[in-house]
Coordinates of C-alpha atoms in Angstrom, one line a residue:
Chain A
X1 CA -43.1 8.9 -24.2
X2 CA -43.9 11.4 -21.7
X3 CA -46.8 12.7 -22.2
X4 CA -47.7 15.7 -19.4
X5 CA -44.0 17.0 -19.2
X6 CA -44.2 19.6 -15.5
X7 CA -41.6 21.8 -14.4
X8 CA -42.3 22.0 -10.6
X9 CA -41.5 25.4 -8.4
X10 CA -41.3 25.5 -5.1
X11 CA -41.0 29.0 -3.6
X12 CA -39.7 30.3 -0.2
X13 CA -40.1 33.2 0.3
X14 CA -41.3 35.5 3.8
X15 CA -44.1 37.3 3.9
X16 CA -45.0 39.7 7.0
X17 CA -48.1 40.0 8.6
X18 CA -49.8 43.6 9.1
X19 CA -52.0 45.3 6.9
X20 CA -49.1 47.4 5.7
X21 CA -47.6 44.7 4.4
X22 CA -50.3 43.0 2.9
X23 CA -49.7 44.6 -1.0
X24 CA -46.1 43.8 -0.8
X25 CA -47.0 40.3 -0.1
X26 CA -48.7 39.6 -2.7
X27 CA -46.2 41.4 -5.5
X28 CA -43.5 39.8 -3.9
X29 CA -45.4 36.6 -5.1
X30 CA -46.1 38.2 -8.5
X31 CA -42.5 38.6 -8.9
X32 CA -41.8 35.6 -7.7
X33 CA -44.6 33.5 -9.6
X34 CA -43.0 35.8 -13.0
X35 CA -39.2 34.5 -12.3
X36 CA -40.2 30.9 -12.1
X37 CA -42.7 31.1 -15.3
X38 CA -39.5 32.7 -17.0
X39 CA -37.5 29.7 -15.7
X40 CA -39.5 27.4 -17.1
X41 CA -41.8 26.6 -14.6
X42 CA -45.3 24.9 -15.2
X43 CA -46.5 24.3 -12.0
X44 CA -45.7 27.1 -8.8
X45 CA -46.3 26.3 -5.4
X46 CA -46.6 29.1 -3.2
X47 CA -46.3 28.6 0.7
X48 CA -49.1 28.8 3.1
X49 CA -51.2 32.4 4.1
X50 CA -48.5 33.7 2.0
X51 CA -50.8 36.9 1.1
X52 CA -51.1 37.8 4.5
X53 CA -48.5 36.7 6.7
X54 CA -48.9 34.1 9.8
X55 CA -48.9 35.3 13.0
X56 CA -52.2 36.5 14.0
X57 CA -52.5 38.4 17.8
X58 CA -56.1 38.5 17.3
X59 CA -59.0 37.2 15.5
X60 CA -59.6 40.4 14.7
X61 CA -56.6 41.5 12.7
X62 CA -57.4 37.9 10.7
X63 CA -60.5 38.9 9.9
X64 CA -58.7 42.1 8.8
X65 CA -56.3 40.7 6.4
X66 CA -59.1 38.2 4.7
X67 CA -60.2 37.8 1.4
X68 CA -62.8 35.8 0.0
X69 CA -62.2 33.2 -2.9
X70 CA -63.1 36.2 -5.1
X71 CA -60.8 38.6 -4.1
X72 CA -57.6 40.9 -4.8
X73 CA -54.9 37.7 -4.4
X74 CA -56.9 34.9 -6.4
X75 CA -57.6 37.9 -8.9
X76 CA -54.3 38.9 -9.3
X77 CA -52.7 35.3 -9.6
X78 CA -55.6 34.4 -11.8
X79 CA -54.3 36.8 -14.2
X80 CA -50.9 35.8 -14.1
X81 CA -51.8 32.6 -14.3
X82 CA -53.7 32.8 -17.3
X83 CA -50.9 35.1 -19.0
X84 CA -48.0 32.7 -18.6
X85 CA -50.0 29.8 -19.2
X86 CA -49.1 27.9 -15.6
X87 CA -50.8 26.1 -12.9
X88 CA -50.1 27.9 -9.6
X89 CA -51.2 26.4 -6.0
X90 CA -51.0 29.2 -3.2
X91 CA -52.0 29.6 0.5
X92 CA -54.0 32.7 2.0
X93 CA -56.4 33.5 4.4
X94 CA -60.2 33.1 3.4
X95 CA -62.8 34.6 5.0
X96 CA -66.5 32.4 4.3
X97 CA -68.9 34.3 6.0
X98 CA -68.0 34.7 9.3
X99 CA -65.3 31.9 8.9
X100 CA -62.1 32.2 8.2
X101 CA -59.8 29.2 6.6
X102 CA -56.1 28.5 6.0
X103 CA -56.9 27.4 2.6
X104 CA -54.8 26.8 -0.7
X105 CA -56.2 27.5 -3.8
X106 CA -55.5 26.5 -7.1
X107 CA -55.1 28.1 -10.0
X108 CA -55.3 27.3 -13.7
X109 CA -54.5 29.3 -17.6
X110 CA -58.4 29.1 -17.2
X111 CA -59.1 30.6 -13.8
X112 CA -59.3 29.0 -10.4
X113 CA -59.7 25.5 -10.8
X114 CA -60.7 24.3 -6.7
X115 CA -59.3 25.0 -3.1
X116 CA -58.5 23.1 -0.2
X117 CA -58.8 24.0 3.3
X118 CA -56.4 22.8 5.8
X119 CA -58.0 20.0 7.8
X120 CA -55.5 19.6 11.1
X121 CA -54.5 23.0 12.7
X122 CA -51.7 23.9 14.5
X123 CA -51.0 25.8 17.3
X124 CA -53.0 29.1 17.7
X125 CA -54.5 28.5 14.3
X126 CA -57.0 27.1 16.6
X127 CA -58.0 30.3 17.8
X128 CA -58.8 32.0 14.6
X129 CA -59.4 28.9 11.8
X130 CA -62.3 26.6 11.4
X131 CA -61.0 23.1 10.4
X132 CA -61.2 22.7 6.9
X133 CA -64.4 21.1 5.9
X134 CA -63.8 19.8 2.5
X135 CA -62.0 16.7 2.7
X136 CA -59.2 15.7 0.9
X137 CA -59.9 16.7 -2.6
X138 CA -58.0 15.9 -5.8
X139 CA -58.6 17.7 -8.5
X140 CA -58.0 17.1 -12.7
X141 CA -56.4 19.9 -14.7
X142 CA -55.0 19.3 -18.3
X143 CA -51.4 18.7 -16.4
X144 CA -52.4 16.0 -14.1
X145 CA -54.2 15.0 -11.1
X146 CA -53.2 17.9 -8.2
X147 CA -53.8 16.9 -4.5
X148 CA -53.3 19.9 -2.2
X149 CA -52.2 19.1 2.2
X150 CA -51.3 22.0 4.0
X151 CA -48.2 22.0 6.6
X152 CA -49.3 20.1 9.7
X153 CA -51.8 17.9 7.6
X154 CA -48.3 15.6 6.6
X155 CA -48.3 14.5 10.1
X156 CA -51.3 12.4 9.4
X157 CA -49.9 10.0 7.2
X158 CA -53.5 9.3 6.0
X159 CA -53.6 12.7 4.5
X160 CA -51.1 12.0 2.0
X161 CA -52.7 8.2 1.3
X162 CA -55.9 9.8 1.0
X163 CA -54.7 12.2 -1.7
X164 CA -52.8 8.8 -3.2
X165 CA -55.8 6.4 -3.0
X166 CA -57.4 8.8 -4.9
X167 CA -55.6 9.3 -8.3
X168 CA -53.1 12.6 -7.1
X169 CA -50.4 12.3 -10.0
X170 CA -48.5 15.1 -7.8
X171 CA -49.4 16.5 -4.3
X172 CA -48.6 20.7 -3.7
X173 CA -47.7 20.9 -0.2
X174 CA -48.1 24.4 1.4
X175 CA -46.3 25.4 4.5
X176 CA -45.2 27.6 7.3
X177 CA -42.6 25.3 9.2
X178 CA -42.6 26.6 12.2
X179 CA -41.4 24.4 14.6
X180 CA -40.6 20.5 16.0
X181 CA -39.3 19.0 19.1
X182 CA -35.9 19.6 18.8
X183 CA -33.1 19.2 17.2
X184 CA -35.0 21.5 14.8
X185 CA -32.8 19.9 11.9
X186 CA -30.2 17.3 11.6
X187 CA -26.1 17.3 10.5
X188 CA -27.5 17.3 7.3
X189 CA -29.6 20.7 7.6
X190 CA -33.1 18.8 7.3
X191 CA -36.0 19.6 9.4
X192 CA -38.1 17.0 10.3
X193 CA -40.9 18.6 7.7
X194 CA -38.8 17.8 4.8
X195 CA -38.3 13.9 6.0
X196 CA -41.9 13.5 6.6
X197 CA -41.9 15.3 2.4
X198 CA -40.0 12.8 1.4
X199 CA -41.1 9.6 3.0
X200 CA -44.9 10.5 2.3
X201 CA -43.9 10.7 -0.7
X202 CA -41.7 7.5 -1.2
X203 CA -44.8 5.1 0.2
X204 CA -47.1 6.4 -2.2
X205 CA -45.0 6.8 -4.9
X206 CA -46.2 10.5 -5.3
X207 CA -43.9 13.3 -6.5
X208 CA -44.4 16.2 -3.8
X209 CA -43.6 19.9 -4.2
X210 CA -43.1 21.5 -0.7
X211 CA -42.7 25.4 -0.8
X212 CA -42.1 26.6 2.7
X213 CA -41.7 29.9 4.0
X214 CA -38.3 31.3 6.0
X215 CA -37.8 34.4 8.0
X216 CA -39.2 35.6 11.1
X217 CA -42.4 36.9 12.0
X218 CA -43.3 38.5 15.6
X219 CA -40.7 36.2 17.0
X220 CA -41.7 32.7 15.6
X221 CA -39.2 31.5 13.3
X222 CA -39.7 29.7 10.0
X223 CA -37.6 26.3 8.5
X224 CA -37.1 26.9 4.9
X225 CA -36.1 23.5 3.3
X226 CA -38.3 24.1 0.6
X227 CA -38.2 20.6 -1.6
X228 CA -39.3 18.7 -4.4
X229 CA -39.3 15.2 -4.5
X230 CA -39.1 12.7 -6.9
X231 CA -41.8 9.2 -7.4
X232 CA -38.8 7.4 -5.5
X233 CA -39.0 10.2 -2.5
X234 CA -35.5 11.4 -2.8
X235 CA -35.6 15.1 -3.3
X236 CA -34.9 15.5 -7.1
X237 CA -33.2 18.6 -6.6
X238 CA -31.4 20.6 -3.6
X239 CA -33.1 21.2 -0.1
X240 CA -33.8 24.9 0.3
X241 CA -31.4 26.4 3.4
X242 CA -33.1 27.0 5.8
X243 CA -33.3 31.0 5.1
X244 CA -33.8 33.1 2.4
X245 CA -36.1 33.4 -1.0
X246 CA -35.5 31.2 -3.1
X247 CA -37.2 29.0 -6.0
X248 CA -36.5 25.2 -5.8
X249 CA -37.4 23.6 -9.6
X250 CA -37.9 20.1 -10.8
X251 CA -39.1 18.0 -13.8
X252 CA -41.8 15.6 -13.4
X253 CA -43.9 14.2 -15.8
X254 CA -47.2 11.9 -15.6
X255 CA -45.4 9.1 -17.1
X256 CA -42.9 8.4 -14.2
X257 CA -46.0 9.0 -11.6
X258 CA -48.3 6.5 -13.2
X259 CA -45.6 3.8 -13.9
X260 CA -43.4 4.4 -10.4
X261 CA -45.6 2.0 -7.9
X262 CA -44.0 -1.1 -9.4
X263 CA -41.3 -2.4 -7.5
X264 CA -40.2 -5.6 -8.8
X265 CA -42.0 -8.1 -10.6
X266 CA -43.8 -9.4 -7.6
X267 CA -44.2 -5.8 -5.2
X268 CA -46.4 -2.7 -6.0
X269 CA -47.2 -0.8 -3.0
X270 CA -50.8 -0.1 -4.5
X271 CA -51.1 -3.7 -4.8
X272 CA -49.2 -4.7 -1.3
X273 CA -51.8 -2.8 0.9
X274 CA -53.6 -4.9 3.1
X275 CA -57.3 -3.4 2.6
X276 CA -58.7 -5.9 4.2
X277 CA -56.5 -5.1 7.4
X278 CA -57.1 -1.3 6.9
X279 CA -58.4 1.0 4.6
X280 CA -58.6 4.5 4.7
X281 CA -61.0 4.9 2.9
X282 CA -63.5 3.3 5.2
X283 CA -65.0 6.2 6.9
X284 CA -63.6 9.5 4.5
X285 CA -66.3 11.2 3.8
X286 CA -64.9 12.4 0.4
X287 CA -63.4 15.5 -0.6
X288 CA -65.7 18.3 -2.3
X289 CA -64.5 19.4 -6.1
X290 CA -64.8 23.0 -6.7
X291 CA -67.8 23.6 -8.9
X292 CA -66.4 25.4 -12.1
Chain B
X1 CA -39.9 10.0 38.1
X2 CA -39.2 6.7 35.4
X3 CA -41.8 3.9 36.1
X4 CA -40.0 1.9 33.6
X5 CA -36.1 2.2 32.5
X6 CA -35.4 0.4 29.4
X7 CA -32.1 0.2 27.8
X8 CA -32.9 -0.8 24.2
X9 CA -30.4 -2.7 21.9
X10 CA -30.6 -3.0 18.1
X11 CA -28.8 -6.0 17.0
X12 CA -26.8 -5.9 13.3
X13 CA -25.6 -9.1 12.2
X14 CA -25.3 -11.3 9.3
X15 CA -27.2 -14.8 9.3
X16 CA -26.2 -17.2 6.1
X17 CA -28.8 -19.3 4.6
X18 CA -27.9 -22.7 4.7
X19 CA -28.6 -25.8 6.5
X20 CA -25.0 -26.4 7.0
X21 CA -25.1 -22.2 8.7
X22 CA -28.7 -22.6 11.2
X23 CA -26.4 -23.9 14.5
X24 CA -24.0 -20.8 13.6
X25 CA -26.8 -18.2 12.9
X26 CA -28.5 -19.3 16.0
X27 CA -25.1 -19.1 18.3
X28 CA -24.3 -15.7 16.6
X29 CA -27.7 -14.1 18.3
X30 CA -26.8 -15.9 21.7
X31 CA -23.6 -14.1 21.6
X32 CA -24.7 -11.1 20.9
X33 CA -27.5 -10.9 23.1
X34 CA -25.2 -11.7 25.7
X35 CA -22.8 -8.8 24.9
X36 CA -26.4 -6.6 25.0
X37 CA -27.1 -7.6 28.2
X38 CA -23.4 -7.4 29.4
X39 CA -23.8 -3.9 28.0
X40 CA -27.0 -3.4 30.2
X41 CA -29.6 -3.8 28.0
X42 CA -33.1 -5.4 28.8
X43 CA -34.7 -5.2 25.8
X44 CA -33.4 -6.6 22.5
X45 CA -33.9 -7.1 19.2
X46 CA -32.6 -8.8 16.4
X47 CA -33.2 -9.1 12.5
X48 CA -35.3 -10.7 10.2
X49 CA -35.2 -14.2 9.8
X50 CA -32.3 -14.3 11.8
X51 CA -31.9 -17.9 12.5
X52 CA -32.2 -18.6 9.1
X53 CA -30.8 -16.5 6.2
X54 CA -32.8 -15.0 4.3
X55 CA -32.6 -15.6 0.2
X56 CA -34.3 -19.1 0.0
X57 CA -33.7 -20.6 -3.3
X58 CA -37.0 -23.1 -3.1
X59 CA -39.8 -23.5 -0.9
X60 CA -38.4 -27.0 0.0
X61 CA -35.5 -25.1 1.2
X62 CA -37.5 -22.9 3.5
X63 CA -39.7 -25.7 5.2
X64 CA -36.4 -27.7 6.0
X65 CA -34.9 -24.6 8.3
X66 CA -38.2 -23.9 9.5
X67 CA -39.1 -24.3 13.3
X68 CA -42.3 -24.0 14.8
X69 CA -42.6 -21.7 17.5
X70 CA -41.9 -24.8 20.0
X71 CA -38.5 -25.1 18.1
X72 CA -34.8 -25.1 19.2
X73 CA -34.5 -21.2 18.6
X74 CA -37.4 -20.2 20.2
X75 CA -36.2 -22.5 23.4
X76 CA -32.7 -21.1 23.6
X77 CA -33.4 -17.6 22.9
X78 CA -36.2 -18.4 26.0
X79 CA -33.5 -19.9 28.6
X80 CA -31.3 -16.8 27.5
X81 CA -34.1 -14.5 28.6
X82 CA -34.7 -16.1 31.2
X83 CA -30.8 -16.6 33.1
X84 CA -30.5 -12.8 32.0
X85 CA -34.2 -11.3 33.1
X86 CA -34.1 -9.3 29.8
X87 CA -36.9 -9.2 26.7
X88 CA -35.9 -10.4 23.2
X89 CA -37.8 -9.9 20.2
X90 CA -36.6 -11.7 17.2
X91 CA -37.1 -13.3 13.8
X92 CA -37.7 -16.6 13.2
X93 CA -38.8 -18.7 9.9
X94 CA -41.9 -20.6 10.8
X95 CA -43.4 -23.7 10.4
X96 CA -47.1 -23.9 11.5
X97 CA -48.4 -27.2 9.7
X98 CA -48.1 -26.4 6.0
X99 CA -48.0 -23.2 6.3
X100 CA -44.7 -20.9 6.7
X101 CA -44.2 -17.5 8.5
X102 CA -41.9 -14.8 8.7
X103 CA -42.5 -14.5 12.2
X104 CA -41.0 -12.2 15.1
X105 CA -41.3 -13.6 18.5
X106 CA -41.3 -11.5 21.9
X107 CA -39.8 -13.4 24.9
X108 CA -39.6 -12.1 28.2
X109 CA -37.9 -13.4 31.4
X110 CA -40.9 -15.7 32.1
X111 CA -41.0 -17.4 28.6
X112 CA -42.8 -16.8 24.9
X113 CA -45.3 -13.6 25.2
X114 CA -46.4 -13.8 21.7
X115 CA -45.3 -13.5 18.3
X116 CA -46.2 -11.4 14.8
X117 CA -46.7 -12.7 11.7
X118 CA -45.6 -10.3 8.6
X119 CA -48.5 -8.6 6.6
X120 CA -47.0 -7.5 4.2
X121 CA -44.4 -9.7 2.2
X122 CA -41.8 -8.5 -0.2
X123 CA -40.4 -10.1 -3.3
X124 CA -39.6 -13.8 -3.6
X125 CA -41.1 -14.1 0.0
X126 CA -44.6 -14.2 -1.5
X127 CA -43.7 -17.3 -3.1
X128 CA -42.9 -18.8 0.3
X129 CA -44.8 -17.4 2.9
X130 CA -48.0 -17.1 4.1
X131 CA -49.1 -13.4 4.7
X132 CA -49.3 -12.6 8.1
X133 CA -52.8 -14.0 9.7
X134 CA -52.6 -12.0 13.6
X135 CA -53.1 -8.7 12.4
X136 CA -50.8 -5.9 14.2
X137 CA -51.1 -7.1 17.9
X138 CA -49.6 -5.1 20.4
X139 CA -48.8 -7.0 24.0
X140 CA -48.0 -6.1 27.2
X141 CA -45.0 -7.0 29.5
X142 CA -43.6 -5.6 32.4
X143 CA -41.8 -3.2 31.0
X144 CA -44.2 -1.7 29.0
X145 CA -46.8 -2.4 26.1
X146 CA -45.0 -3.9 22.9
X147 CA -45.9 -3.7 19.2
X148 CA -44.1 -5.9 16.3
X149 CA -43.6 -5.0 12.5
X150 CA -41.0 -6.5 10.3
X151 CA -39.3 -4.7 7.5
X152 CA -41.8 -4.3 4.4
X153 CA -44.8 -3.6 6.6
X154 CA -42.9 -0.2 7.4
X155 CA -43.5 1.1 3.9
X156 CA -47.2 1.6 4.7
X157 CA -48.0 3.9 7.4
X158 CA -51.2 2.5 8.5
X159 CA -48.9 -0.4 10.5
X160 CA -47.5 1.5 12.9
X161 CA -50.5 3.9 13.4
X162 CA -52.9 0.9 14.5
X163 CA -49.4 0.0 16.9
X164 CA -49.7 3.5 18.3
X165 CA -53.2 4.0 18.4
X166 CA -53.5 0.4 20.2
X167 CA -51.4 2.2 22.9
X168 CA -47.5 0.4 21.8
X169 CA -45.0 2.3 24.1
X170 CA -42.1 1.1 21.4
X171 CA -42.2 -0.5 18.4
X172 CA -40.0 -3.3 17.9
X173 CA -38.9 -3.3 14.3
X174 CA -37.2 -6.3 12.9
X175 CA -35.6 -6.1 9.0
X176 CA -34.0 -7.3 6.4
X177 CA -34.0 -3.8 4.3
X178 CA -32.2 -5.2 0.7
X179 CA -33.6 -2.9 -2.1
X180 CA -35.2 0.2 -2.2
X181 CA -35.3 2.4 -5.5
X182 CA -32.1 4.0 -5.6
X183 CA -30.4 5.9 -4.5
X184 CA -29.7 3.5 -1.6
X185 CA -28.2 5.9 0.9
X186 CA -28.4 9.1 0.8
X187 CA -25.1 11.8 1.3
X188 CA -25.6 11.2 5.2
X189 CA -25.5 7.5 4.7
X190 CA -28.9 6.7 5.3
X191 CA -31.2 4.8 3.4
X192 CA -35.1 5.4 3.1
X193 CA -35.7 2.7 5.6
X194 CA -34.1 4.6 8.2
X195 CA -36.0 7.9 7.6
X196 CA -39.3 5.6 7.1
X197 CA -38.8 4.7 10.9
X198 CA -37.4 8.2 11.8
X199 CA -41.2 9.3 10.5
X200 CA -43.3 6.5 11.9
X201 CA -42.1 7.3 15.1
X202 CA -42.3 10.9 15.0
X203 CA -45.8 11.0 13.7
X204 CA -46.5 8.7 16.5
X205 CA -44.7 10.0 19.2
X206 CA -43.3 6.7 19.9
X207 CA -39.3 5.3 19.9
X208 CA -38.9 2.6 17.2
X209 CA -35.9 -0.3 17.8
X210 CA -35.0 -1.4 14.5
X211 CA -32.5 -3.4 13.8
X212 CA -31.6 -4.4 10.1
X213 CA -29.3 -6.7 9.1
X214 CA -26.0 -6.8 7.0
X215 CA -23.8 -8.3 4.8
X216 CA -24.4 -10.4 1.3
X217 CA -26.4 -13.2 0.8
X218 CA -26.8 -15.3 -2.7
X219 CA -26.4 -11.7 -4.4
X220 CA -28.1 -9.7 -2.1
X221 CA -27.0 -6.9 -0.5
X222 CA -28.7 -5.6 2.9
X223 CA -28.3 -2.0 4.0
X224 CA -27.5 -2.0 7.2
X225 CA -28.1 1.2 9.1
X226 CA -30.4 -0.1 12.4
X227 CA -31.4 2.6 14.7
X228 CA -33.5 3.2 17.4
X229 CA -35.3 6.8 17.5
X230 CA -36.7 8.5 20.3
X231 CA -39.9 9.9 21.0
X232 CA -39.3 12.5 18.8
X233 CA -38.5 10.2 16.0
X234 CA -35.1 11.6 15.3
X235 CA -32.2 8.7 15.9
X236 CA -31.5 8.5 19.8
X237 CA -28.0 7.5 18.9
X238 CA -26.0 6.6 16.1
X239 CA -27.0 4.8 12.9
X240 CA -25.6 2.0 12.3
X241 CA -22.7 1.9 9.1
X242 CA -24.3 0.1 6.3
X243 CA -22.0 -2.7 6.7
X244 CA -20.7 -5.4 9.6
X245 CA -22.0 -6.5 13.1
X246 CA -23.1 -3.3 15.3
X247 CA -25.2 -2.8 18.1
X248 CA -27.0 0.4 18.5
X249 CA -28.0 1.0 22.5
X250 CA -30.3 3.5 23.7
X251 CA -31.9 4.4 26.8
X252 CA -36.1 4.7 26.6
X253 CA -38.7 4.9 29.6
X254 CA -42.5 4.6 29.5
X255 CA -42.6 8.5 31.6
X256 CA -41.2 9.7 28.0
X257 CA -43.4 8.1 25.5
X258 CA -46.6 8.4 27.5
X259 CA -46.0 11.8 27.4
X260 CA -44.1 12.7 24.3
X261 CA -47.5 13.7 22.1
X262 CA -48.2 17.0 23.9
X263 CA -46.3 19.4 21.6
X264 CA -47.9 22.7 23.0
X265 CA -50.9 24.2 24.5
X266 CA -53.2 23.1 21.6
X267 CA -51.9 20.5 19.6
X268 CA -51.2 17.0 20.6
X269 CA -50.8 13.9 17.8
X270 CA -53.3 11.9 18.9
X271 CA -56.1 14.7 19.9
X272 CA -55.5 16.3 16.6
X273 CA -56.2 13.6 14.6
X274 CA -59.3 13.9 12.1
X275 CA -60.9 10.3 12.9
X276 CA -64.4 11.9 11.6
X277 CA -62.6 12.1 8.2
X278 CA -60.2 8.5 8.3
X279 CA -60.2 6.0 11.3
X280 CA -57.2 3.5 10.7
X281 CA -58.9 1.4 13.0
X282 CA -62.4 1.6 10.6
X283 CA -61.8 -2.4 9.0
X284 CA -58.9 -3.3 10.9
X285 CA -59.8 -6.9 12.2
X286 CA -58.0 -6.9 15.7
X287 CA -54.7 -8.4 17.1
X288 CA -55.0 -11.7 18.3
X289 CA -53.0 -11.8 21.6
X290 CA -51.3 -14.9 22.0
X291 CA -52.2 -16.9 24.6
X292 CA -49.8 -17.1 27.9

């Protein structure tokens, strides 16, 4: 019996920074947020500062295009949310104070439910984000336990055991895949990204949904391979290309997370971890819940 | 300029269990090595158990082809080393009192420089083995500082992070990859083991040799595909087929992997990573070094 049955959406799709843009961002996501719902979809996963675009030339302009945890974006996937009944997980730019944070937010049929703020920047993030400061929280909703990572976070492989270690029946992954040592992908179209989904995935016996953005924004150019992976960490449906919108959609259900560790009748990986070699847990200082 | 050139060979094969098979095993890796070496390499490695066999029906069976680390293998895979100047890491079953060990040994042109013991134990080896007792040493040689894993222990991250962040210039990685949940291989004829070491070493900027080996033993199947990856993690050459004796050959140098971390002006790997929120190295008992 399955009994938290989630169809997963991953959307790519390509924002553009500039404050002209910054409306059709966000109903670019309604729309696309509305044709996954009509698909089916339970769970959407947005990629990262997709409100706003990436690309910042100044702090300035960041703090231009921010919005508080209250504001026009959350508001307005709130109320879709809430309409259609779904669980959505999106990335924008939030402005705390005077600090600014690529954070993902997530969002329930009852309002927002707690946000994440990306804890390892890249690049010239550095020059406009402070590093997330809350940990890596997982959070309960009526579908399952939802851990949120953000892009260059999946490079840490303790991110990802963190979220695990914890209880995460599912882990959103928000992204703007911008670039790797080359070959940027492999004879099979992968980037690197989506390999580092999919293993992450396959030694913690997670299911991952990785929206990414595509396109081209003042000359950097985005990955695609949106993806959704399975317990087992084979993607469970196609690999976005590497351009164009698109929605990428998968079953999961609770049942196959909480049952997928055991191996054989001797191997679990939960079990199989030498704790008292490592743990990573020794020294996290623990993720924050959002207060509802 | 290259402070140190080496010319990396992953050795496929197929050992047999059997007593009637350990003189055949043994003079299979002698040939091979040889052809390495003829080939140019200086530094290789060879499966799992690999003088041996692997699918031990009893724990009687496994003490009688066990040798202790003073055994015949160990001195023949030594003289090799030695008449050819190169470094050899390999796996061995053994015998230390009562107590067995799927061990991998590192030999260099002046003799043993120390040996791993497996953490992490997979299937029917639990009821053999004793888990690995020497925590993830990494050792140095004159070409370059040297860590050990063997198959299993690649499914959790944490191994090859306390390699890197212990300073390991390669990983050697030494496998008997059988079972994974399927699919095995994926449309590019990989299996998950292969993009669990393609990820290891990207995340840690440092090449992994792996070599796996083939072939059926007492109803087991082994996957194949040994690889060695470069800095950047993707494959430096080919991947091996899933079946028959292969050697992969690649060319590595310290200049690469000391600096392969910086990816830009802001981020490298190891600055970037969060140790006020994990430390892999927080309850990690130390390496014993094995005494020259």
């Amino acid at each position: 019996m399955s009994t938290s049955a989630i169809t997963a959406a991953a959307v790519q799709c390509d924002p553009q920074v500039g404050l002209e843009n910054k409306d059709k961002n966000l109903d670019r996501t309604l729309e696309l947020i509305t044709e996954a719902a009509d698909q089916g979809a339970n769970l959407v996963v947005l990629p990262e500062l997709v409100n706003t675009g990436y690309s910042f030339d100044t702090r300035e302009e960041a703090y231009a295009h921010a919005e508080e945890l209250t504001g026009p974006t959350v508001q307005a996937w709130t109320e879709l949310a809430r309409s259609r009944g779904i669980h959505l997980v999106g990335g924008i730019t939030e402005l705390d104070g005077v600090r600014l944070f690529d954070t993902a937010v997530l969002i329930g049929p009852d309002g927002l439910i707690g946000h994440y703020r990306k804890t390892h920047l890249w690049h010239r993030e550095k020059l406009v984000f402070t590093p997330g400061d809350l940990g890596f929280p997982v959070f309960e909703t009526r579908i399952g336990r939802i851990g949120l990572l953000i892009c260059w976070d999946i490079w840490f492989p303790e991110v990802a055991r963190l979220l695990a270690v914890q209880g995460a029946d599912v882990i959103c992954s928000v992204n703007n895949w911008v670039w790797t040592p080359p070959p940027l992908f492999d004879d099979a179209g992968r980037c690197m990204a989506a390999y580092l989904t999919m293993t992450a995935s396959h030694v913690n016996g997670v299911p991952i949904v990785a929206a990414n953005r595509a396109g081209e924004e003042r000359g950097a150019k985005f990955l695609g391979c949106s993806l959704i992976t399975g317990t087992n960490g084979w993607p469970a449906s196609e690999v976005a290309a590497s351009e164009g919108d698109t929605i990428v959609y998968s079953g999961l259900d609770l049942m196959a997370t909480r049952s997928a560790a055991i191996w054989n009748e001797l191997n679990d990986l939960p079990r199989d971890r030498r704790t008292d070699l490592y743990d990573p847990l020794l020294g996290y200082r623990g993720g924050q819940a959002y207060p509802r």
